[in-house]
Short mmCIF file of C-alpha atoms in Angstrom, two decimals:
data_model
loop_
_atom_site.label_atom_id
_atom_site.label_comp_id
_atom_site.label_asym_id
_atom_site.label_seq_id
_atom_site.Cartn_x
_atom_site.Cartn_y
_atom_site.Cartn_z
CA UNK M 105 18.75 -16.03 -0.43
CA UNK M 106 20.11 -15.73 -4.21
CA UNK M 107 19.15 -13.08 -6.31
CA UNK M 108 19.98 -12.53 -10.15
CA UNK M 109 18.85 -10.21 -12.42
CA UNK M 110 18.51 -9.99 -16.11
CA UNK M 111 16.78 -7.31 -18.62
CA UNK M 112 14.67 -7.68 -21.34
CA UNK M 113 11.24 -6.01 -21.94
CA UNK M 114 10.24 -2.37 -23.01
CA UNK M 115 13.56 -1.58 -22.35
CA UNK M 116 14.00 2.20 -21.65
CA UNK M 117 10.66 2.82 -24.31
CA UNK M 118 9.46 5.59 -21.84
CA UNK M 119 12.75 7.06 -20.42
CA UNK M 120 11.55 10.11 -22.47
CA UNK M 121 8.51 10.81 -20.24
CA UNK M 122 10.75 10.61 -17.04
CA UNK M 123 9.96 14.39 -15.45
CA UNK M 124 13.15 16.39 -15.17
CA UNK M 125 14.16 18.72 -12.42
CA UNK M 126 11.45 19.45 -10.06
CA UNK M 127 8.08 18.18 -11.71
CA UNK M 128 7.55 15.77 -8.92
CA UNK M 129 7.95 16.79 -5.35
CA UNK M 130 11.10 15.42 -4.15
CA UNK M 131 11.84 13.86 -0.80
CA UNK M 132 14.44 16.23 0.23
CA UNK M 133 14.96 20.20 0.94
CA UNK M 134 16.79 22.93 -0.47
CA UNK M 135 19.54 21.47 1.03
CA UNK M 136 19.03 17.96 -0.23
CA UNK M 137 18.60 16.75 3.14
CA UNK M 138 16.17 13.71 3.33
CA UNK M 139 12.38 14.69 4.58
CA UNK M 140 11.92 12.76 7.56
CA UNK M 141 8.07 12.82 7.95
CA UNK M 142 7.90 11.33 3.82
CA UNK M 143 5.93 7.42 3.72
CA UNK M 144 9.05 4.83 4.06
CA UNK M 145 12.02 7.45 4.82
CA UNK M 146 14.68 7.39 7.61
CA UNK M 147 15.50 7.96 10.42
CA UNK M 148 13.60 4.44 10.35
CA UNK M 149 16.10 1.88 9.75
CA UNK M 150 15.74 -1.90 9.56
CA UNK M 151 17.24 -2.22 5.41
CA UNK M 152 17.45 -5.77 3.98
CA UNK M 153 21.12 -5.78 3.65
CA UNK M 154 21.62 -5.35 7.58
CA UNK M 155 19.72 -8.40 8.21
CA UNK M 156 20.65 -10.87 5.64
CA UNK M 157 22.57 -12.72 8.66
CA UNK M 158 19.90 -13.26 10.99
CA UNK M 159 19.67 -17.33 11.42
CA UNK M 160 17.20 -19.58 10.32
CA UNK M 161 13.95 -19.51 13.21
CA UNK M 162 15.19 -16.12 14.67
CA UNK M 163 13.21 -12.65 13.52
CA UNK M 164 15.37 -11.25 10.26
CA UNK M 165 15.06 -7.93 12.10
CA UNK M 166 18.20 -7.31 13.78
CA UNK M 167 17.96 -3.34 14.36
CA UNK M 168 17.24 -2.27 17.48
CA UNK M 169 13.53 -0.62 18.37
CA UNK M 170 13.31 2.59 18.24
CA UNK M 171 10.91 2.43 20.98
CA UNK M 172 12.52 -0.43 22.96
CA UNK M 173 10.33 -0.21 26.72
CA UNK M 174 7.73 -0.66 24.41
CA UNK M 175 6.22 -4.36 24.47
CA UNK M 176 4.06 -6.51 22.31
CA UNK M 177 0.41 -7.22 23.50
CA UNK M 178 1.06 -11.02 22.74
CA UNK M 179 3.79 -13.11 21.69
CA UNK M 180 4.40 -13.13 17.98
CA UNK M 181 3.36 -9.56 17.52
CA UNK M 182 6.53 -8.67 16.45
CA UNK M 183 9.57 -10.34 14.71
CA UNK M 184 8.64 -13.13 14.37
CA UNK M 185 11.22 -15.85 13.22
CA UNK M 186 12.48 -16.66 9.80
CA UNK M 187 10.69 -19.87 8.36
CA UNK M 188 12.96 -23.01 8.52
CA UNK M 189 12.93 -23.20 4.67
CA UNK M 190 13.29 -20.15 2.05
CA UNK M 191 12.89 -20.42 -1.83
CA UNK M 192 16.24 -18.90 -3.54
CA UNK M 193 14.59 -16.29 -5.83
CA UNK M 194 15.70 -15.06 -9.67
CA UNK M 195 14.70 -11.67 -10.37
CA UNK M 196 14.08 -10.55 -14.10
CA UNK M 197 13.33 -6.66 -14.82
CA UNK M 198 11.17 -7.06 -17.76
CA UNK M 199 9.92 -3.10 -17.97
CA UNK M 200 12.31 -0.02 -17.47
CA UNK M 201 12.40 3.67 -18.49
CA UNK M 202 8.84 4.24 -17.04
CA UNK M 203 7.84 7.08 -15.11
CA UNK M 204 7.34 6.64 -11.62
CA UNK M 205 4.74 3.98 -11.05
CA UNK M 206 2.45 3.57 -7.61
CA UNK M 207 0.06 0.81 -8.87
CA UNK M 208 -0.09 -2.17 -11.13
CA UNK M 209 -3.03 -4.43 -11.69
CA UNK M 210 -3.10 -7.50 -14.44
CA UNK M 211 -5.91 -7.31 -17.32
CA UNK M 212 -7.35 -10.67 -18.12
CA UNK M 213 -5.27 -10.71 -20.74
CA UNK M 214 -1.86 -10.79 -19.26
CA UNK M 215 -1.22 -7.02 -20.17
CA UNK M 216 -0.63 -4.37 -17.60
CA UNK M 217 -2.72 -1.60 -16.02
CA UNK M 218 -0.60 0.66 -14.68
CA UNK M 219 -0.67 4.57 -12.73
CA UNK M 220 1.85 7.00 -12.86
CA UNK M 221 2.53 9.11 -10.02
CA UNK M 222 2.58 11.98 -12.70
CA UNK M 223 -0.97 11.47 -13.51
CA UNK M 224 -0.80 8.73 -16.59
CA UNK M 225 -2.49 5.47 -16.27
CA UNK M 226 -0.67 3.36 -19.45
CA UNK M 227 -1.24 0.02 -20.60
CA UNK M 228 2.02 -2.55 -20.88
CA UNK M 229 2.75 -5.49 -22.94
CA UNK M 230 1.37 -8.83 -21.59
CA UNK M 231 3.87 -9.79 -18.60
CA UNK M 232 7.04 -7.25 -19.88
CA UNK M 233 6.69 -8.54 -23.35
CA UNK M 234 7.35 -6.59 -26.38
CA UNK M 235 5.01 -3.90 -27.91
CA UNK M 236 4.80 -0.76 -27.46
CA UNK M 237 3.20 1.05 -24.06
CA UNK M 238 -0.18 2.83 -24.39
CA UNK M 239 -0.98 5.49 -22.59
CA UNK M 240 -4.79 6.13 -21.65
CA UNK M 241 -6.69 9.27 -22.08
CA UNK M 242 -9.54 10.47 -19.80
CA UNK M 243 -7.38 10.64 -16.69
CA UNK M 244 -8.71 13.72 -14.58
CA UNK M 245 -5.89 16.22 -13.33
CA UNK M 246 -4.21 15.03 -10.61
CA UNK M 247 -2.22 17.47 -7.21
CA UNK M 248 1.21 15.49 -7.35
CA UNK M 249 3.15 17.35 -5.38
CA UNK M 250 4.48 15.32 -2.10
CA UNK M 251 3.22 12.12 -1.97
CA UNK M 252 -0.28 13.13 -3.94
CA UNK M 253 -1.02 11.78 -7.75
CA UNK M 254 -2.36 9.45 -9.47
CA UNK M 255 -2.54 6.39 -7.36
CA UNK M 256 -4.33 3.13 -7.03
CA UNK M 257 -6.34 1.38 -9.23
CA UNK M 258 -8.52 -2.18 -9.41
CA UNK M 259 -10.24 -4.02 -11.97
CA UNK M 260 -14.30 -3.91 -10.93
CA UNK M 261 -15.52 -7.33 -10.13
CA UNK M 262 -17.18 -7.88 -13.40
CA UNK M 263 -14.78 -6.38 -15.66
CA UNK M 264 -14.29 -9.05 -18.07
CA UNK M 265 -18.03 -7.72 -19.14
CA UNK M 266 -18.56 -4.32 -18.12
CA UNK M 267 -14.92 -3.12 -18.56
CA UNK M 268 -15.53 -1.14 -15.47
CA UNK M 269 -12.42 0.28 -13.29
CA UNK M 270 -11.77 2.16 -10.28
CA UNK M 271 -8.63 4.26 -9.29
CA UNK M 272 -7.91 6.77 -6.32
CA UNK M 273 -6.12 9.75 -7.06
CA UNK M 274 -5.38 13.09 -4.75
CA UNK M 275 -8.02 15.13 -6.59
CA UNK M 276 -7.18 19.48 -6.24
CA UNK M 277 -10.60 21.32 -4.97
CA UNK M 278 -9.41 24.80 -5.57
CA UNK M 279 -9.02 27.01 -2.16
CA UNK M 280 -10.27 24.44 0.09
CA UNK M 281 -7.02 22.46 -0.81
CA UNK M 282 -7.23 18.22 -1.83
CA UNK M 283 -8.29 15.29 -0.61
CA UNK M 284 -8.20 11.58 -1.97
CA UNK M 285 -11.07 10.83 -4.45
CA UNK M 286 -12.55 7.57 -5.91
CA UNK M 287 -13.27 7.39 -9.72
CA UNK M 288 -14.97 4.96 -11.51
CA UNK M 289 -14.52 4.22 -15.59
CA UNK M 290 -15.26 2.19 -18.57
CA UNK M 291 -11.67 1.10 -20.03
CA UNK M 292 -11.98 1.03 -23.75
CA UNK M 293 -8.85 -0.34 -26.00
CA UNK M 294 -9.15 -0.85 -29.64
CA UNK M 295 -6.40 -0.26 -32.48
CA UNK M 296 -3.28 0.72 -30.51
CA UNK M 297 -5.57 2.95 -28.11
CA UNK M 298 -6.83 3.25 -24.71
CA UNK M 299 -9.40 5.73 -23.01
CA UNK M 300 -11.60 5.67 -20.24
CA UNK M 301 -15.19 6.39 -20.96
CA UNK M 302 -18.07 8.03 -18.78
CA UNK M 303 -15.37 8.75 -15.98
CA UNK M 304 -17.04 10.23 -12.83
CA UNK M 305 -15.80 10.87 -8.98
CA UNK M 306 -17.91 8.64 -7.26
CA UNK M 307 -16.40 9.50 -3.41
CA UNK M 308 -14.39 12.05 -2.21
CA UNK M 309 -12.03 12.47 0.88
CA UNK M 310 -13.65 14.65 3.52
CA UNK M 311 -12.81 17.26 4.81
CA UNK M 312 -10.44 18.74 2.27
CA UNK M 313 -6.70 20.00 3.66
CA UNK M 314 -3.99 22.06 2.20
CA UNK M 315 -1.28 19.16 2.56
CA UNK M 316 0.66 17.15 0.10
CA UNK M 317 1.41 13.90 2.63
CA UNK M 318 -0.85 10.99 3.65
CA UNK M 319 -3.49 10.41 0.59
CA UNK M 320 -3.31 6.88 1.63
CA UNK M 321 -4.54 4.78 -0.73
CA UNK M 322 -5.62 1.15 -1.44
CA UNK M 323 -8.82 -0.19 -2.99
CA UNK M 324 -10.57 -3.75 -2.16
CA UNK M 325 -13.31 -5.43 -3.63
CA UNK M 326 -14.97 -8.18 -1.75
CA UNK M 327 -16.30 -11.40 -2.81
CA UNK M 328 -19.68 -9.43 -2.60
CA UNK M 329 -18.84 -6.77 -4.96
CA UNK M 330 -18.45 -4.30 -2.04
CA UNK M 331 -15.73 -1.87 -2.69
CA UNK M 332 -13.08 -0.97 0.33
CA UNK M 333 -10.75 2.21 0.44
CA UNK M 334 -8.43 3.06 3.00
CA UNK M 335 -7.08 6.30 3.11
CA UNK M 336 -4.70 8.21 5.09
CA UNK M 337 -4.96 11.18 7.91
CA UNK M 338 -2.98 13.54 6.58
CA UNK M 339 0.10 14.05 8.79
CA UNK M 340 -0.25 17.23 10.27
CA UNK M 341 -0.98 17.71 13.93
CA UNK M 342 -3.49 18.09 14.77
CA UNK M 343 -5.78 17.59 11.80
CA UNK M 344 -4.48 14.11 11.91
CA UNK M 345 -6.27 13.43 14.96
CA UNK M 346 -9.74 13.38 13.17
CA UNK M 347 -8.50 10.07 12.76
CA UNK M 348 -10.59 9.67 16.03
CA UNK M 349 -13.52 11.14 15.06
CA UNK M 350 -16.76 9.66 12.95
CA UNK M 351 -17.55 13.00 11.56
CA UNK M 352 -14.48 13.27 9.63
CA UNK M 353 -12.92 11.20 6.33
CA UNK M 354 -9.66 11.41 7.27
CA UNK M 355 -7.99 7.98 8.83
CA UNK M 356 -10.39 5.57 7.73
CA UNK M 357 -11.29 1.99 5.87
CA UNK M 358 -14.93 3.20 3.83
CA UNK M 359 -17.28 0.51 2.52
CA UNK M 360 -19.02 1.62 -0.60
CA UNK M 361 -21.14 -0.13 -3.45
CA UNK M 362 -19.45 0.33 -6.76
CA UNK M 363 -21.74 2.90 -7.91
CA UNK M 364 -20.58 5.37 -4.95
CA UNK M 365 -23.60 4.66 -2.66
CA UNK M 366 -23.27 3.50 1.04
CA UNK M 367 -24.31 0.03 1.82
CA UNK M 368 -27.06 -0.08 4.65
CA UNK M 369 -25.40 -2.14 6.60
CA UNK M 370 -22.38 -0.53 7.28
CA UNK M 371 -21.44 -0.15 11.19
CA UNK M 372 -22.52 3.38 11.70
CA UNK M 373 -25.46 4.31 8.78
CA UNK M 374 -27.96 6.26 10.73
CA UNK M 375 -25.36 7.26 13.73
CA UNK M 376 -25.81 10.94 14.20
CA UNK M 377 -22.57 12.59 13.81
CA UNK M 378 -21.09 10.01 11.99
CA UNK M 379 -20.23 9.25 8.18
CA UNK M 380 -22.31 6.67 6.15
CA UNK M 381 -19.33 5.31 4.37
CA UNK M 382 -16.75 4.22 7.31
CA UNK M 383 -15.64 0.84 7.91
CA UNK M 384 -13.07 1.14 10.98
CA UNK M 385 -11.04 4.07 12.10
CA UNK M 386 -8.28 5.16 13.71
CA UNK M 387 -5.95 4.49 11.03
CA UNK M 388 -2.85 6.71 10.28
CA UNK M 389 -1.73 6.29 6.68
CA UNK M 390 -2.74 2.65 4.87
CA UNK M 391 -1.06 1.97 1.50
CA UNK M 392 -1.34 -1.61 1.55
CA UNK M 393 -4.69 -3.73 1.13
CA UNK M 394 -6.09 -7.32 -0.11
CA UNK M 395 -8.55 -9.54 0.31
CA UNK M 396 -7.43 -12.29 2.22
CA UNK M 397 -8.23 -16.03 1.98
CA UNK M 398 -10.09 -16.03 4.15
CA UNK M 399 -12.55 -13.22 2.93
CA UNK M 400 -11.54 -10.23 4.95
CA UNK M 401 -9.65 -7.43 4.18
CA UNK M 402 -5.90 -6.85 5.60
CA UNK M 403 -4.31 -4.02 5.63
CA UNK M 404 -0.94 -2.56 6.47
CA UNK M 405 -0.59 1.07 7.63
CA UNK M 406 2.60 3.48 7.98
CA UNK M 407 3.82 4.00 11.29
CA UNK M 408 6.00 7.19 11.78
CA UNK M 409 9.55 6.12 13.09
CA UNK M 410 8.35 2.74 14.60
CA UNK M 411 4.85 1.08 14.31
CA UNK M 412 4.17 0.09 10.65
CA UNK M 413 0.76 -2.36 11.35
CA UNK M 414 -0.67 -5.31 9.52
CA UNK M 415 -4.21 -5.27 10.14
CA UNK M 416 -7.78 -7.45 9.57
CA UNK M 417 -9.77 -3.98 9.93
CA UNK M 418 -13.71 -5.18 11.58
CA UNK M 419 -16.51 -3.26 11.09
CA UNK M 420 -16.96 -0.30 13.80
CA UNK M 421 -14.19 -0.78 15.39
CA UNK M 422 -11.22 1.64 16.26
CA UNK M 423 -7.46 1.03 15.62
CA UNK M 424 -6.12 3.65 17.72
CA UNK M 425 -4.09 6.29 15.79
CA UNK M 426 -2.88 8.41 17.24
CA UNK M 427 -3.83 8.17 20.67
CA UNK M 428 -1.97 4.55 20.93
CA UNK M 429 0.51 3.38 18.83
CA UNK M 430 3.97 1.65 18.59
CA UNK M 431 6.94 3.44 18.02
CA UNK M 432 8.12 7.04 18.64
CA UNK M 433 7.82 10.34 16.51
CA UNK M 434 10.23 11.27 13.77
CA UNK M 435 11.99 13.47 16.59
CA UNK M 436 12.15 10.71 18.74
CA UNK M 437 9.41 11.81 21.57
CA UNK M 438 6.62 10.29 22.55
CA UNK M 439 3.42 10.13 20.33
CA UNK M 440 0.58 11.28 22.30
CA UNK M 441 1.08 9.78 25.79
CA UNK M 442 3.19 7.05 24.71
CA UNK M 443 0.76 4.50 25.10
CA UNK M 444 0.19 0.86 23.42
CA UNK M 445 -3.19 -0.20 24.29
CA UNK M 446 -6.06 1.22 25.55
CA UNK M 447 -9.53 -0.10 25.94
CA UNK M 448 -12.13 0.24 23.27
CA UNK M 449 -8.83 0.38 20.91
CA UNK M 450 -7.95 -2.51 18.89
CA UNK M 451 -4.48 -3.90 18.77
CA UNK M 452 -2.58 -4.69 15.42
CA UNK M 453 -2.15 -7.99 14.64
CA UNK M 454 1.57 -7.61 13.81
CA UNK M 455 3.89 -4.63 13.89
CA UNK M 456 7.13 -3.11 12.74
CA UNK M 457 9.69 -1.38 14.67
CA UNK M 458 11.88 -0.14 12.61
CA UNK M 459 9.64 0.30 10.06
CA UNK M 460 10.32 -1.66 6.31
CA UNK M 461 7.95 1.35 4.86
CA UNK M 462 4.44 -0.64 3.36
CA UNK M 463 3.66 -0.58 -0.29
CA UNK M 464 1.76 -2.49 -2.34
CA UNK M 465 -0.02 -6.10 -0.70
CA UNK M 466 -0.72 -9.05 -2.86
CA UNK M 467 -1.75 -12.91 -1.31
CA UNK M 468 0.38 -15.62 -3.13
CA UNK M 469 -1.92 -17.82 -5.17
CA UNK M 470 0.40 -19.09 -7.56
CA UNK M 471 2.17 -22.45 -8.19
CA UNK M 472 5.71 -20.55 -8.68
CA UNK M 473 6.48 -20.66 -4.85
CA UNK M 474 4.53 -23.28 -3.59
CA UNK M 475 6.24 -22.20 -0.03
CA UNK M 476 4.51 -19.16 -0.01
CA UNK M 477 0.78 -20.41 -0.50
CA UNK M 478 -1.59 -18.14 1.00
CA UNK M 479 1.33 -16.08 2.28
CA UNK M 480 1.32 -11.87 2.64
CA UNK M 481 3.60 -10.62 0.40
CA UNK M 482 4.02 -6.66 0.80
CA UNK M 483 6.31 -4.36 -0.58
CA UNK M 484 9.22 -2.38 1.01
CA UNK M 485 10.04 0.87 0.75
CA UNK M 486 12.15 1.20 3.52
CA UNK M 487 13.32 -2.50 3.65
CA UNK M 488 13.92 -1.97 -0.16
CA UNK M 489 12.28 -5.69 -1.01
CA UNK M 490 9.56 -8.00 -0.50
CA UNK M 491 8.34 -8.57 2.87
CA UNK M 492 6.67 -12.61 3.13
CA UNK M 493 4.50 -12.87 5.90
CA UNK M 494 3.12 -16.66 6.67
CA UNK M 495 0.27 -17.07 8.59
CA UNK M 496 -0.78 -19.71 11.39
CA UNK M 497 -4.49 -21.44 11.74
CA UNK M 498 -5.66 -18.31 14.33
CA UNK M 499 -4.86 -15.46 11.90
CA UNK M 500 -1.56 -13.76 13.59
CA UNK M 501 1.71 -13.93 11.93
CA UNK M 502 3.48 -17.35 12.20
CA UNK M 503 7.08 -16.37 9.96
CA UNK M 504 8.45 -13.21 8.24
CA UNK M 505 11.14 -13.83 5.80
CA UNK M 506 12.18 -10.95 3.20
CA UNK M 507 14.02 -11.20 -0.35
CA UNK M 508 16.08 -7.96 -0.67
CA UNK M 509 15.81 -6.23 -3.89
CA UNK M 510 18.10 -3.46 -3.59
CA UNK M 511 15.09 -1.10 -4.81
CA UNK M 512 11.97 0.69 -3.07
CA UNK M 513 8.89 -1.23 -3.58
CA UNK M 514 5.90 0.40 -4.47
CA UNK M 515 3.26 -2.64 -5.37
CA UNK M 516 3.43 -5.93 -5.37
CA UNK M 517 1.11 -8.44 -7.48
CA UNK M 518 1.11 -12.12 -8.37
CA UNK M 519 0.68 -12.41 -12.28
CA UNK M 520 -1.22 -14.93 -14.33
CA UNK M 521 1.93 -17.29 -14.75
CA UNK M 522 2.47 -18.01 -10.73
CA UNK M 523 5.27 -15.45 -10.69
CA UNK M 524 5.56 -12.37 -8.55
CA UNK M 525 5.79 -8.58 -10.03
CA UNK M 526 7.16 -5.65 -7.66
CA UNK M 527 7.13 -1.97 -8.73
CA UNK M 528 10.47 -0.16 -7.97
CA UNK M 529 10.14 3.88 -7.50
CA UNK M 530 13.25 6.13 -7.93
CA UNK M 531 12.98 9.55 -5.13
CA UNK M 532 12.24 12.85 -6.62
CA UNK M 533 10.37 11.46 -10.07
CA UNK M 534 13.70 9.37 -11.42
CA UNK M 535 11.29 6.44 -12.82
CA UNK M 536 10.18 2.99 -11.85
CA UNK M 537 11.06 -0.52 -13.18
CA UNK M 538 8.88 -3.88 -13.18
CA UNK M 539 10.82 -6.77 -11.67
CA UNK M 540 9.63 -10.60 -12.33
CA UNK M 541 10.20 -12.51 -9.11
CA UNK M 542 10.73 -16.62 -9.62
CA UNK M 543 12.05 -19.45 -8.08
CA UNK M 544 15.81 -20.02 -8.73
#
């Protein structure tokens, strides 16, 4: 794998937004000593640059498990092997100086939509070209602290029209604490401006918590306009175990019609006890989603120190957090009982452990890597890189290959000209880059 880098592009045009000191939540203590229970931190381990070596048709993981009695339900579960032949990749950072970034998403026209952890949602030349970055108005306020702020956003399916858009952010609700909400808008830009018009919540996160960790969040449409948002459980024990239950919003994939009602055929409308809006359950903290090419939605979930998932989340149907899971806690005991499987629980159809720390998800549909057609790209915080998964005829993980980029990863996307675009994030607010990903 070759890597080269060159810079160009809105270069350092924002590096006086960057927040200084404390603004953001930072990823360490009074003593500067790393958080461990913070999305894609150690004691995880697994990095890029220890696994470079691996040979050609064996797994690039080379770290030991942290849960290593564990086993996989089925062969290929886990590490699967390198693919026999890997594109050499040139990386390009065509945007720099920006404030830390969690989402990206291309306009029609080549420019792009991004969110700032801070709360800013700013518009960017076509494809880090030059220009001048415009930042849009209407955003709501925003709880930032921990991993909480501004956070996803998607085009709507008929935007090209209707201008529509819809972003997650981890909305503040007073004394009852926060909880991840789902906002619909009208992007306007004319004359050097941006703003989003007739902005409403259209969900909301239920039940609200005092906590600053596990927002989630990743939003899906489907080629049927349906809308899908997976959000995270919140951490904590043991609110986090309302994962398990169909009364509560926390640890869940919803299904919701653009306008913020509930379809009436989702799995449990009508189910005393149980909310409208959910999908599948049993999730612990998903910041990775896309619709597949085959319809369906993946996702990819944090593990704690072991157990990241890639999953094809089914209507009704429960994923297990966290009463089985792979890997261990951030202590090193056992989660729960310490158990795998379980009936009525569905397994994952590929795991991590270590963990490379899920970002950002995008399928390759371009013409720049024709190896990676149809491919999973995801990003890597922990793994600092892109993570290529290559799938078989039956849906389950066939290779895993990964291009270090010696930077956490916190979205992926595939632009308009066939190349790839990953979002770097800096700890504690120090600002985000755009990198251009094509073959050497």
């Amino acid at each position: 794998m070759r890597t080269m880098r060159r810079s160009g592009g809105l270069a350092a045009l924002l590096a006086g937004t960057l927040l200084a000191g404390g603004a953001l939540a930072q990823d360490t203590n009074s003593q500067g000593e790393r958080l461990p229970h913070v999305d894609g931190n150690a004691p995880a381990t697994g990095t890029a640059s220890s696994t470079q070596g691996a040979p050609t048709g064996e797994p690039v993981e080379t770290e030991a498990a942290n849960a290593p009695d564990q086993q996989p339900a089925f062969a290929g579960q886990t590490r699967a092997p390198q693919p026999a032949e890997m594109p050499e990749v040139t990386t390009e950072t065509v945007a720099e100086g920006l404030p830390n970034l969690w989402a990206l998403e291309f306009l029609p026209d080549g420019r792009m939509l991004v969110t700032a952890k801070e709360g800013k949602m700013m518009v960017l030349p076509a494809m880090g070209g030059d220009g001048e970055p415009i930042e849009v108005s209407g955003v709501p306020e925003v709880a930032s602290e921990g991993q909480g702020g501004l956070l996803d956003v998607a085009l709507g399916p008929n935007f090209a029209s209707d201008g529509m858009i819809y972003f997650t952010f981890s909305e503040p609700r007073g004394a009852e604490g926060n909880g991840t909400a789902l906002a619909s808008a009208k992007l306007t830009m004319a004359d050097g401006s941006a703003s989003l018009d007739d902005m409403k919540v259209i969900f909301g996160q239920t039940p609200s918590y005092d906590g600053d960790k596990h927002f989630g969040s990743r939003i899906v449409f489907d080629g049927e306009g349906k809308l899908f948002l997976g959000v995270g459980e919140r951490s904590d024990e043991p609110i986090r175990d309302q994962a398990q239950d169909l009364d509560s919003g926390l640890g869940k994939v919803f299904r919701i019609n653009p306008d913020g009602s509930i379809p009436a055929d989702n799995p449990f409308v009508g189910q005393e006890g149980a909310l409208d809006a959910i999908w599948s359950y049993g999730h612990r903290n998903i910041q990775s989603a896309v619709l597949g090419p085959d319809g369906r939605v993946w996702t990819i979930e944090h593990g704690a120190r072991g157990g990241d998932e890639l999953n094809r989340p089914e209507a009704g149907k429960n994923y297990g957090w966290p009463v089985i899971t792979y890997g261990v806690s951030y202590g090193g005991a056992k989660i729960g009982e310490g158990i795998t499987a379980r009936d009525g629980m569905e397994q994952p159809v590929y795991y991590w452990d270590p963990v490379i720390g899920p970002s950002g998800m995008a399928i390759y549909t371009g013409d720049e890597f024709p190896e990676w057609r149809d491919a999973i790209l995801a990003g890597g915080l922990v793994t600092q890189g892109l993570v290529v998964l290559r799938m078989n005829d039956e849906g389950r993980v066939a290779t895993e290959e990964r291009v270090p980029l010696d930077a956490r990863i916190r979205d992926v996307k595939v632009g308009p000209d066939g190349a790839v675009y990953a979002v770097t994030e800096t700890r504690g607010g120090g600002g985000s880059t755009i990198l251009r990903l094509t073959k050497a």
